[in-house]
Short mmCIF file of C-alpha atoms in Angstrom, two decimals:
data_model
loop_
_atom_site.label_atom_id
_atom_site.label_comp_id
_atom_site.label_asym_id
_atom_site.label_seq_id
_atom_site.Cartn_x
_atom_site.Cartn_y
_atom_site.Cartn_z
CA UNK A 1055 80.41 -43.31 6.09
CA UNK A 1056 82.79 -41.19 8.22
CA UNK A 1057 81.19 -39.47 11.20
CA UNK A 1058 81.79 -35.77 10.51
CA UNK A 1059 80.05 -33.00 12.44
CA UNK A 1060 80.43 -29.65 14.20
CA UNK A 1061 77.81 -28.29 16.56
CA UNK A 1062 77.25 -26.07 19.58
CA UNK A 1063 76.58 -27.84 22.85
CA UNK A 1064 77.70 -27.92 26.47
CA UNK A 1065 80.74 -29.15 28.37
CA UNK A 1066 79.60 -29.62 32.00
CA UNK A 1067 77.26 -26.67 31.67
CA UNK A 1068 79.68 -24.39 29.78
CA UNK A 1069 79.00 -23.35 26.19
CA UNK A 1070 81.13 -25.48 23.87
CA UNK A 1071 81.67 -26.18 20.19
CA UNK A 1072 81.99 -29.94 19.62
CA UNK A 1073 83.80 -31.43 16.62
CA UNK A 1074 83.76 -35.01 15.40
CA UNK A 1075 85.65 -36.62 12.55
CA UNK A 1076 85.94 -40.40 12.28
CA UNK A 1077 87.10 -41.73 15.61
CA UNK A 1078 88.24 -38.29 16.84
CA UNK A 1079 86.27 -35.83 18.97
CA UNK A 1080 87.19 -32.40 20.32
CA UNK A 1081 85.52 -29.64 22.33
CA UNK A 1082 86.37 -25.93 22.56
CA UNK A 1083 85.19 -23.47 25.24
CA UNK A 1084 84.84 -19.99 23.67
CA UNK A 1085 83.90 -18.21 26.91
CA UNK A 1086 86.94 -19.54 28.79
CA UNK A 1087 89.84 -18.28 26.72
CA UNK A 1088 89.10 -20.19 23.51
CA UNK A 1089 90.46 -23.27 25.29
CA UNK A 1090 90.43 -26.53 23.28
CA UNK A 1091 89.46 -28.53 26.36
CA UNK A 1092 89.15 -32.05 24.92
CA UNK A 1093 90.76 -34.18 22.21
CA UNK A 1094 89.75 -37.83 22.27
CA UNK A 1095 89.73 -41.05 20.29
CA UNK A 1096 86.17 -42.12 21.11
CA UNK A 1097 86.54 -45.60 19.59
CA UNK A 1098 89.56 -46.47 21.75
CA UNK A 1099 88.39 -44.25 24.67
CA UNK A 1100 91.72 -42.37 24.69
CA UNK A 1101 91.66 -38.93 26.36
CA UNK A 1102 94.76 -37.10 25.20
CA UNK A 1103 94.25 -33.78 27.00
CA UNK A 1104 93.82 -33.21 30.73
CA UNK A 1105 90.11 -32.36 30.94
CA UNK A 1106 88.39 -31.02 34.05
CA UNK A 1107 85.85 -33.36 35.63
CA UNK A 1108 82.43 -31.98 36.57
CA UNK A 1109 83.70 -31.52 40.15
CA UNK A 1110 86.75 -29.61 38.88
CA UNK A 1111 84.81 -27.09 36.77
CA UNK A 1112 84.74 -24.37 39.44
CA UNK A 1113 88.47 -24.66 40.19
CA UNK A 1114 89.15 -24.80 36.44
CA UNK A 1115 87.24 -21.53 35.90
CA UNK A 1116 89.15 -19.92 38.77
CA UNK A 1117 92.51 -21.11 37.35
CA UNK A 1118 92.01 -22.25 33.74
CA UNK A 1119 95.65 -23.14 33.29
CA UNK A 1120 96.20 -26.86 33.71
CA UNK A 1121 93.46 -28.25 31.47
CA UNK A 1122 93.19 -28.40 27.68
CA UNK A 1123 95.18 -25.91 25.58
CA UNK A 1124 95.13 -22.46 27.25
CA UNK A 1125 96.40 -19.49 25.19
CA UNK A 1126 99.18 -17.48 26.85
CA UNK A 1127 99.63 -13.98 25.42
CA UNK A 1128 102.13 -12.74 26.44
CA UNK A 1129 103.33 -15.95 28.10
CA UNK A 1130 104.96 -16.84 31.35
CA UNK A 1131 106.66 -14.53 33.85
CA UNK A 1132 107.56 -10.81 33.78
CA UNK A 1133 109.73 -9.45 36.56
CA UNK A 1134 107.73 -7.21 38.95
CA UNK A 1135 105.06 -7.15 36.19
CA UNK A 1136 107.25 -4.79 34.12
CA UNK A 1137 107.17 -5.01 30.31
CA UNK A 1138 109.53 -2.48 28.68
CA UNK A 1139 108.76 -1.85 25.00
CA UNK A 1140 109.69 0.87 22.56
CA UNK A 1141 110.84 3.37 25.19
CA UNK A 1142 107.91 2.84 27.58
CA UNK A 1143 107.44 0.38 30.43
CA UNK A 1144 104.00 -1.19 30.68
CA UNK A 1145 102.88 -2.39 34.11
CA UNK A 1146 101.14 -5.76 34.30
CA UNK A 1147 99.33 -6.89 37.47
CA UNK A 1148 101.57 -8.91 39.80
CA UNK A 1149 99.41 -12.05 39.94
CA UNK A 1150 101.98 -14.48 41.32
CA UNK A 1151 102.71 -13.17 44.83
CA UNK A 1152 105.21 -15.96 45.61
CA UNK A 1153 107.63 -14.63 42.96
CA UNK A 1154 106.46 -11.00 42.69
CA UNK A 1155 105.92 -11.50 38.95
CA UNK A 1156 103.13 -11.27 36.41
CA UNK A 1157 102.25 -14.71 35.03
CA UNK A 1158 100.66 -15.78 31.71
CA UNK A 1159 99.13 -12.70 30.12
CA UNK A 1160 95.52 -11.73 29.47
CA UNK A 1161 93.71 -14.11 27.13
CA UNK A 1162 93.47 -17.51 28.84
CA UNK A 1163 90.24 -16.66 30.67
CA UNK A 1164 88.79 -13.87 28.53
CA UNK A 1165 85.76 -14.67 26.31
CA UNK A 1166 86.52 -15.35 22.64
CA UNK A 1167 84.06 -14.97 19.75
CA UNK A 1168 82.95 -17.95 17.70
CA UNK A 1169 83.40 -16.83 14.07
CA UNK A 1170 82.57 -20.06 12.31
CA UNK A 1171 82.23 -23.82 12.69
CA UNK A 1172 81.26 -26.51 10.24
CA UNK A 1173 82.40 -29.43 8.13
CA UNK A 1174 83.98 -30.04 4.74
CA UNK A 1175 84.45 -33.41 3.06
CA UNK A 1176 87.79 -33.85 4.81
CA UNK A 1177 87.42 -32.19 8.22
CA UNK A 1178 85.28 -30.62 10.93
CA UNK A 1179 86.46 -27.22 12.21
CA UNK A 1180 85.85 -24.24 14.50
CA UNK A 1181 87.25 -20.69 14.29
CA UNK A 1182 87.39 -18.39 17.33
CA UNK A 1183 88.98 -14.97 17.77
CA UNK A 1184 89.62 -12.24 20.28
CA UNK A 1185 89.91 -8.63 19.17
CA UNK A 1186 91.63 -6.28 21.58
CA UNK A 1187 91.16 -2.51 21.40
CA UNK A 1188 90.70 0.37 23.88
CA UNK A 1189 87.50 -1.26 25.19
CA UNK A 1190 89.07 -4.58 26.16
CA UNK A 1191 89.88 -5.03 29.88
CA UNK A 1192 93.51 -6.00 29.13
CA UNK A 1193 94.19 -2.78 27.18
CA UNK A 1194 94.95 -0.82 30.37
CA UNK A 1195 98.01 -3.03 31.02
CA UNK A 1196 98.93 -3.94 27.43
CA UNK A 1197 97.79 -1.00 25.27
CA UNK A 1198 97.92 -2.53 21.79
CA UNK A 1199 95.29 -3.20 19.11
CA UNK A 1200 95.40 -6.73 17.72
CA UNK A 1201 93.34 -9.74 16.71
CA UNK A 1202 94.24 -13.33 17.54
CA UNK A 1203 92.41 -16.03 15.61
CA UNK A 1204 92.49 -19.76 16.31
CA UNK A 1205 91.27 -22.42 13.92
CA UNK A 1206 91.05 -26.00 15.14
CA UNK A 1207 90.15 -28.84 12.79
CA UNK A 1208 89.77 -32.59 13.08
CA UNK A 1209 90.56 -34.93 10.19
CA UNK A 1210 92.04 -38.38 9.62
CA UNK A 1211 95.35 -36.69 10.58
CA UNK A 1212 94.20 -35.81 14.11
CA UNK A 1213 93.86 -32.27 15.49
CA UNK A 1214 95.30 -29.26 13.64
CA UNK A 1215 95.72 -25.88 15.36
CA UNK A 1216 96.31 -22.76 13.26
CA UNK A 1217 96.96 -19.47 15.03
CA UNK A 1218 97.26 -15.97 13.53
CA UNK A 1219 98.13 -12.74 15.33
CA UNK A 1220 97.41 -9.53 13.41
CA UNK A 1221 98.58 -6.06 14.46
CA UNK A 1222 95.55 -3.76 14.05
CA UNK A 1223 97.27 -0.70 15.55
CA UNK A 1224 99.65 2.00 14.28
CA UNK A 1225 102.61 0.99 16.50
CA UNK A 1226 104.75 -2.14 16.61
CA UNK A 1227 103.13 -5.00 18.56
CA UNK A 1228 105.13 -7.38 20.80
CA UNK A 1229 104.20 -10.86 19.53
CA UNK A 1230 104.91 -13.22 22.43
CA UNK A 1231 102.79 -16.36 22.51
CA UNK A 1232 102.64 -19.83 24.08
CA UNK A 1233 100.22 -22.65 24.75
CA UNK A 1234 99.99 -24.27 28.20
CA UNK A 1235 99.07 -27.61 26.61
CA UNK A 1236 98.11 -30.18 29.23
CA UNK A 1237 98.58 -33.83 28.22
CA UNK A 1238 97.41 -36.96 30.04
CA UNK A 1239 99.88 -39.67 31.01
CA UNK A 1240 98.30 -42.19 30.95
CA UNK A 1241 95.88 -41.37 28.11
CA UNK A 1242 94.92 -45.05 27.55
CA UNK A 1243 92.10 -46.27 29.84
CA UNK A 1244 93.58 -48.44 32.58
CA UNK A 1245 97.11 -47.47 31.50
CA UNK A 1246 100.00 -46.90 33.92
CA UNK A 1247 102.13 -43.74 33.91
CA UNK A 1248 105.23 -45.90 34.50
CA UNK A 1249 104.79 -47.31 30.96
CA UNK A 1250 104.98 -43.81 29.40
CA UNK A 1251 108.02 -42.23 27.77
CA UNK A 1252 108.38 -38.63 26.66
CA UNK A 1253 110.70 -37.30 23.95
CA UNK A 1254 111.07 -33.55 23.28
CA UNK A 1255 113.16 -31.47 20.91
CA UNK A 1256 114.85 -29.56 23.71
CA UNK A 1257 118.21 -27.87 23.25
CA UNK A 1258 119.84 -26.03 26.17
CA UNK A 1259 118.32 -25.71 29.64
CA UNK A 1260 118.03 -22.14 30.91
CA UNK A 1261 119.08 -21.53 34.49
CA UNK A 1262 116.25 -19.91 36.49
CA UNK A 1263 116.70 -17.94 39.70
CA UNK A 1264 114.58 -18.25 42.86
CA UNK A 1265 111.92 -16.03 41.21
CA UNK A 1266 111.75 -18.47 38.25
CA UNK A 1267 113.37 -15.90 35.93
CA UNK A 1268 116.26 -16.71 33.54
CA UNK A 1269 119.77 -15.69 34.62
CA UNK A 1270 120.97 -15.73 30.96
CA UNK A 1271 123.09 -18.80 31.78
CA UNK A 1272 122.54 -22.39 30.69
CA UNK A 1273 122.64 -25.43 32.97
CA UNK A 1274 124.10 -28.80 31.97
CA UNK A 1275 121.44 -31.35 31.01
CA UNK A 1276 120.91 -34.25 33.40
CA UNK A 1277 121.02 -37.85 32.24
CA UNK A 1278 117.18 -37.95 32.14
CA UNK A 1279 117.03 -34.76 30.06
CA UNK A 1280 119.47 -36.27 27.57
CA UNK A 1281 117.10 -39.26 27.37
CA UNK A 1282 114.21 -36.84 26.80
CA UNK A 1283 116.18 -35.47 23.81
CA UNK A 1284 116.78 -39.00 22.57
CA UNK A 1285 115.09 -42.35 23.20
CA UNK A 1286 112.61 -41.08 25.82
CA UNK A 1287 112.19 -40.88 29.59
CA UNK A 1288 109.46 -41.43 32.22
CA UNK A 1289 107.69 -38.00 32.36
CA UNK A 1290 107.59 -37.90 36.19
CA UNK A 1291 111.23 -38.74 36.96
CA UNK A 1292 111.41 -35.60 39.12
CA UNK A 1293 109.48 -32.36 39.66
CA UNK A 1294 109.92 -30.23 36.53
CA UNK A 1295 109.22 -26.55 35.98
CA UNK A 1296 111.99 -26.30 33.43
CA UNK A 1297 112.76 -23.89 30.59
CA UNK A 1298 114.66 -24.97 27.46
CA UNK A 1299 115.60 -23.70 24.05
CA UNK A 1300 114.02 -25.77 21.30
CA UNK A 1301 116.23 -27.59 18.82
CA UNK A 1302 114.37 -29.10 15.87
CA UNK A 1303 115.22 -32.70 15.01
CA UNK A 1304 114.79 -33.91 11.44
CA UNK A 1305 113.16 -30.56 10.60
CA UNK A 1306 110.47 -30.89 13.27
CA UNK A 1307 109.88 -29.30 16.66
CA UNK A 1308 107.81 -31.70 18.72
CA UNK A 1309 106.93 -33.66 21.84
CA UNK A 1310 106.22 -37.38 21.56
CA UNK A 1311 104.54 -39.38 24.32
CA UNK A 1312 104.55 -43.17 23.98
CA UNK A 1313 102.51 -45.74 25.88
CA UNK A 1314 105.07 -48.55 25.60
CA UNK A 1315 102.54 -51.21 26.65
CA UNK A 1316 99.72 -50.23 24.26
CA UNK A 1317 102.33 -49.29 21.60
CA UNK A 1318 100.64 -45.94 20.87
CA UNK A 1319 102.47 -42.66 20.35
CA UNK A 1320 100.92 -39.20 20.68
CA UNK A 1321 102.85 -36.63 18.62
CA UNK A 1322 102.61 -32.89 19.36
CA UNK A 1323 104.31 -31.20 16.42
CA UNK A 1324 104.43 -27.47 17.15
CA UNK A 1325 106.22 -25.70 14.31
CA UNK A 1326 109.64 -24.06 14.41
CA UNK A 1327 108.49 -20.53 15.36
CA UNK A 1328 108.43 -21.77 18.95
CA UNK A 1329 112.06 -21.22 19.90
CA UNK A 1330 111.55 -22.18 23.55
CA UNK A 1331 109.88 -24.94 25.55
CA UNK A 1332 108.57 -24.99 29.10
CA UNK A 1333 107.80 -28.32 30.71
CA UNK A 1334 105.83 -28.53 33.94
CA UNK A 1335 104.73 -31.82 35.49
CA UNK A 1336 102.67 -30.82 38.54
CA UNK A 1337 105.43 -31.62 41.04
CA UNK A 1338 105.96 -35.06 39.44
CA UNK A 1339 102.41 -36.21 40.34
CA UNK A 1340 101.43 -38.88 37.81
CA UNK A 1341 98.41 -38.13 35.63
CA UNK A 1342 99.30 -35.19 33.39
CA UNK A 1343 102.07 -32.78 32.44
CA UNK A 1344 102.40 -29.66 30.29
CA UNK A 1345 104.80 -29.48 27.32
CA UNK A 1346 104.46 -25.77 26.49
CA UNK A 1347 105.66 -24.44 23.12
CA UNK A 1348 106.69 -20.81 23.56
CA UNK A 1349 107.87 -18.18 21.08
CA UNK A 1350 109.95 -16.25 23.58
CA UNK A 1351 112.28 -16.68 26.54
CA UNK A 1352 110.58 -16.13 29.91
CA UNK A 1353 110.84 -12.41 30.89
CA UNK A 1354 112.26 -11.64 27.42
CA UNK A 1355 111.66 -7.83 27.46
CA UNK A 1356 113.80 -7.56 30.63
CA UNK A 1357 116.64 -9.79 29.40
CA UNK A 1358 119.60 -8.21 27.67
CA UNK A 1359 120.17 -10.79 24.93
CA UNK A 1360 119.66 -10.49 21.13
CA UNK A 1361 115.93 -10.35 20.27
CA UNK A 1362 116.25 -13.09 17.64
CA UNK A 1363 117.97 -15.45 20.09
CA UNK A 1364 115.26 -15.07 22.77
CA UNK A 1365 112.23 -14.91 20.46
CA UNK A 1366 111.38 -11.30 21.29
CA UNK A 1367 109.26 -10.82 18.16
CA UNK A 1368 107.38 -7.77 16.96
CA UNK A 1369 104.77 -7.15 14.27
CA UNK A 1370 104.68 -3.87 12.35
CA UNK A 1371 101.22 -2.31 11.76
CA UNK A 1372 99.16 -4.65 9.56
CA UNK A 1373 101.62 -7.54 9.84
CA UNK A 1374 100.48 -11.09 10.63
CA UNK A 1375 102.23 -13.88 12.53
CA UNK A 1376 101.05 -17.39 11.71
CA UNK A 1377 101.95 -20.87 12.91
CA UNK A 1378 100.45 -24.36 12.90
CA UNK A 1379 100.67 -27.24 15.37
CA UNK A 1380 99.26 -30.74 15.21
CA UNK A 1381 98.35 -33.48 17.68
CA UNK A 1382 98.18 -36.90 16.06
CA UNK A 1383 98.62 -40.57 16.84
CA UNK A 1384 101.02 -43.20 15.51
CA UNK A 1385 100.11 -46.82 16.23
CA UNK A 1386 102.60 -49.66 16.44
#
């Protein structure tokens, strides 16, 4: 009989929805940005996502960015906090003093509503949403009406994430989205980071200026980045806070992380709507890194390049954007 359940509980004192299906377990924190904070293989004791420890919970709540799967809407940096759109310029708070930019949008620490959780014969699932209107704190900076809904489910095929963004207003909505997904390396108990290899479907590397904003130019890929495109590379070969175009391989846009000793591969297949990748590896400190699928180029509204090329998407009133991603394991 397959273990299959969904229930409310706690994650180090925070309200959580816990899912279990077969050997897989996951936990989502609705009050802290709808963050899927844990994805584990409980039989093998693998922890795939970078979870906060009990001691890290306070720092996590203060900066809920480097654990689990935070939702970035709109993602990454905006020069001087300025977001020009449809003839107006919206002013975001400058929350990264070092660069003078706004960073990472409004939803990664806002409370989300739990709409549903439960089980079917083939999965356990949870659905959370955030509805933004005039009463939401972020509306003052980003005055749009919209609903974002996330559905996570566990099955024999691992963890599935489905996201929908719906424009509830009467004006076009900028639809810029990313996930600051934080992956453990090593994820095998007792494993060594030196045995890990990362492959990603990166294309070109964007040049970034001293404020971490794109110059519109590309940089040549280093030998290690070419390995990342191909057979794989040690994820901490140097400090990375790098921005790339995505280039699907074999029809798929994904990151693969292999423990070469345990012969286990974690696949993060993100869907082809994500035209850009960020990768950040905490200054090359072994333990975890963030392969971040992103719809748009960093600072897209302020960059004079074709909207389609830089993922500067919009939704007309009533329109819905939808995409799916999956984390799963290949053995051997």
